[in-house]
């Protein structure tokens, strides 16, 4: 994992969710995966929208790992 990515992922749950997510996913699909790893909706939404340099947003509901 890149050092910049290490700085952006703040805890074990974020690491777990990041590793479980496919390279390209819809926000709803990612939420299901996040819940399986113990992350609720609000922290998940913050995670995929505020974690700079980790996810790209090619479409409104789609995210891609960088």
XYZ file of N, CA, C and O in Angstrom:
264
model
N 0.843 -1.172 0.000
C 0.000 0.000 0.000
C 0.892 1.240 0.000
O 1.893 1.291 0.698
N 0.542 2.250 -0.760
C 1.324 3.466 -0.849
C 1.315 4.217 0.471
O 0.359 4.167 1.224
N 2.402 4.966 0.740
C 2.482 5.736 1.978
C 1.389 6.795 2.056
O 0.831 7.034 3.119
N 1.083 7.465 0.928
C 0.022 8.469 0.931
C -1.319 7.848 1.298
O -2.101 8.427 2.022
N -1.550 6.661 0.794
C -2.780 5.949 1.105
C -2.820 5.602 2.586
O -3.851 5.729 3.234
N -1.697 5.198 3.139
C -1.625 4.888 4.568
C -2.048 6.094 5.404
O -2.723 5.946 6.409
N -1.655 7.291 4.996
C -2.002 8.504 5.735
C -3.497 8.795 5.651
O -4.090 9.280 6.609
N -4.094 8.516 4.493
C -5.507 8.824 4.288
C -6.448 7.843 4.999
O -7.503 8.227 5.447
N -6.070 6.589 5.071
C -6.909 5.592 5.747
C -6.630 5.681 7.234
O -5.559 5.359 7.706
N -7.625 6.120 7.982
C -7.412 6.504 9.372
C -7.493 5.378 10.393
O -7.023 5.528 11.504
N -8.119 4.266 10.056
C -8.248 3.206 11.056
C -8.360 1.838 10.387
O -8.406 1.732 9.168
N -8.410 0.802 11.192
C -8.448 -0.572 10.671
C -9.695 -0.845 9.835
O -9.631 -1.584 8.854
N -10.814 -0.269 10.225
C -12.049 -0.497 9.471
C -11.918 0.103 8.076
O -12.291 -0.533 7.085
N -11.364 1.310 7.959
C -11.176 1.911 6.640
C -10.233 1.063 5.785
O -10.472 0.872 4.607
N -9.175 0.548 6.378
C -8.262 -0.343 5.647
C -9.009 -1.581 5.164
O -8.869 -1.998 4.014
N -9.807 -2.160 6.051
C -10.557 -3.369 5.728
C -11.550 -3.114 4.587
O -11.648 -3.895 3.645
N -12.279 -2.019 4.677
C -13.263 -1.678 3.640
C -12.548 -1.399 2.325
O -12.950 -1.904 1.278
N -11.490 -0.619 2.360
C -10.747 -0.296 1.143
C -10.274 -1.571 0.441
O -10.419 -1.720 -0.762
N -9.710 -2.495 1.193
C -9.204 -3.743 0.613
C -10.316 -4.622 0.051
O -10.096 -5.371 -0.898
N -11.519 -4.530 0.615
C -12.638 -5.357 0.167
C -13.349 -4.770 -1.056
O -14.005 -5.505 -1.796
N -13.219 -3.472 -1.272
C -13.896 -2.841 -2.397
C -13.234 -3.224 -3.717
O -12.013 -3.300 -3.792
N -14.045 -3.446 -4.758
C -13.460 -3.682 -6.086
C -12.851 -2.374 -6.609
O -13.084 -1.301 -6.051
N -12.093 -2.449 -7.687
C -11.454 -1.253 -8.241
C -12.458 -0.213 -8.720
O -12.188 0.975 -8.685
N -13.618 -0.655 -9.175
C -14.688 0.253 -9.627
C -15.982 -0.245 -8.991
O -16.316 -1.421 -9.106
N -16.716 0.637 -8.332
C -17.925 0.213 -7.626
C -18.925 1.348 -7.562
O -18.563 2.516 -7.620
N -20.191 0.973 -7.450
C -21.251 1.952 -7.223
C -21.336 2.208 -5.725
O -21.024 1.340 -4.914
N -21.775 3.394 -5.367
C -21.816 3.785 -3.963
C -22.653 2.804 -3.140
O -22.256 2.402 -2.051
N -23.792 2.364 -3.656
C -24.659 1.426 -2.936
C -23.995 0.074 -2.732
O -24.118 -0.533 -1.665
N -23.300 -0.401 -3.740
C -22.560 -1.662 -3.644
C -21.470 -1.545 -2.576
O -21.275 -2.446 -1.760
N -20.786 -0.411 -2.580
C -19.736 -0.179 -1.586
C -20.286 -0.121 -0.172
O -19.659 -0.587 0.771
N -21.484 0.442 -0.022
C -22.106 0.516 1.300
C -22.373 -0.878 1.854
O -22.140 -1.139 3.031
N -22.846 -1.785 1.024
C -23.076 -3.168 1.481
C -21.775 -3.791 1.976
O -21.738 -4.446 3.015
N -20.707 -3.583 1.233
C -19.396 -4.123 1.617
C -18.934 -3.471 2.920
O -18.444 -4.150 3.822
N -19.113 -2.152 3.021
C -18.702 -1.441 4.233
C -19.447 -1.967 5.459
O -18.836 -2.183 6.523
N -20.743 -2.193 5.332
C -21.526 -2.706 6.462
C -21.056 -4.094 6.876
O -21.039 -4.416 8.061
N -20.636 -4.913 5.906
C -20.106 -6.240 6.223
C -18.810 -6.149 7.033
O -18.456 -7.080 7.743
N -18.131 -5.020 6.930
C -16.864 -4.822 7.631
C -17.010 -3.905 8.839
O -16.004 -3.438 9.386
N -18.242 -3.623 9.241
C -18.492 -2.882 10.466
C -18.537 -1.373 10.336
O -18.457 -0.662 11.330
N -18.673 -0.856 9.118
C -18.747 0.592 8.920
C -20.188 0.960 8.580
O -20.767 0.417 7.647
N -20.749 1.894 9.330
C -22.119 2.350 9.089
C -22.179 3.323 7.916
O -21.154 3.743 7.386
N -23.400 3.717 7.537
C -23.610 4.536 6.348
C -22.916 5.896 6.420
O -22.226 6.292 5.493
N -23.098 6.620 7.492
C -22.540 7.971 7.571
C -21.009 7.973 7.456
O -20.453 8.739 6.662
N -20.288 7.132 8.228
C -18.827 7.097 8.053
C -18.421 6.626 6.655
O -17.423 7.103 6.110
N -19.198 5.726 6.059
C -18.887 5.249 4.707
C -18.995 6.388 3.689
O -18.101 6.572 2.860
N -20.079 7.135 3.755
C -20.267 8.244 2.814
C -19.130 9.255 2.966
O -18.572 9.735 1.985
N -18.769 9.556 4.193
C -17.647 10.461 4.441
C -16.350 9.875 3.881
O -15.549 10.570 3.256
N -16.152 8.591 4.082
C -14.949 7.890 3.621
C -14.790 7.978 2.102
O -13.727 8.336 1.609
N -15.843 7.687 1.345
C -15.711 7.687 -0.115
C -15.753 9.086 -0.718
O -15.330 9.274 -1.853
N -16.232 10.076 0.026
C -16.302 11.417 -0.551
C -15.190 12.340 -0.063
O -14.780 13.242 -0.784
N -14.679 12.128 1.135
C -13.692 13.050 1.704
C -12.267 12.518 1.713
O -11.354 13.266 2.008
N -12.055 11.258 1.421
C -10.715 10.687 1.464
C -10.001 11.057 0.177
O -10.156 10.416 -0.848
N -9.223 12.104 0.219
C -8.558 12.660 -0.970
C -7.444 11.744 -1.465
O -6.689 11.196 -0.698
N -7.387 11.604 -2.778
C -6.324 10.818 -3.375
C -6.544 9.322 -3.324
O -5.708 8.559 -3.774
N -7.660 8.869 -2.775
C -7.931 7.439 -2.663
C -8.954 7.003 -3.701
O -8.804 5.965 -4.321
N -9.996 7.802 -3.889
C -11.053 7.460 -4.838
C -11.229 8.564 -5.878
O -11.124 9.733 -5.570
N -11.506 8.150 -7.113
C -11.892 9.075 -8.178
C -13.384 8.934 -8.360
O -13.956 7.902 -8.045
N -14.014 9.957 -8.909
C -15.458 9.942 -9.143
C -15.734 10.175 -10.619
O -15.979 11.297 -11.037
N -15.705 9.103 -11.443
C -15.979 9.290 -12.863
C -17.451 9.592 -13.152
O -17.773 10.222 -14.146
N -18.353 9.144 -12.288
C -19.791 9.392 -12.415
C -20.336 9.654 -11.018
O -19.717 9.311 -10.022
N -21.516 10.211 -10.941
C -22.100 10.594 -9.661
C -22.154 9.436 -8.669
O -21.817 9.593 -7.512
N -22.550 8.249 -9.108
C -22.725 7.127 -8.194
C -21.612 6.091 -8.286
O -21.700 5.047 -7.665
N -20.585 6.369 -9.047
C -19.498 5.403 -9.240
C -18.209 5.961 -8.666
O -17.917 7.141 -8.796
N -17.452 5.103 -8.007
C -16.132 5.476 -7.486
C -15.110 4.501 -8.050
O -15.422 3.353 -8.344
N -13.888 4.960 -8.166
C -12.778 4.102 -8.596
C -11.621 4.291 -7.636
O -11.344 5.399 -7.197
N -10.951 3.202 -7.332
C -9.737 3.297 -6.540
C -8.655 3.918 -7.406
O -8.607 3.695 -8.600
N -7.789 4.690 -6.785
C -6.664 5.278 -7.539
C -5.416 4.487 -7.316
O -5.217 3.838 -6.382
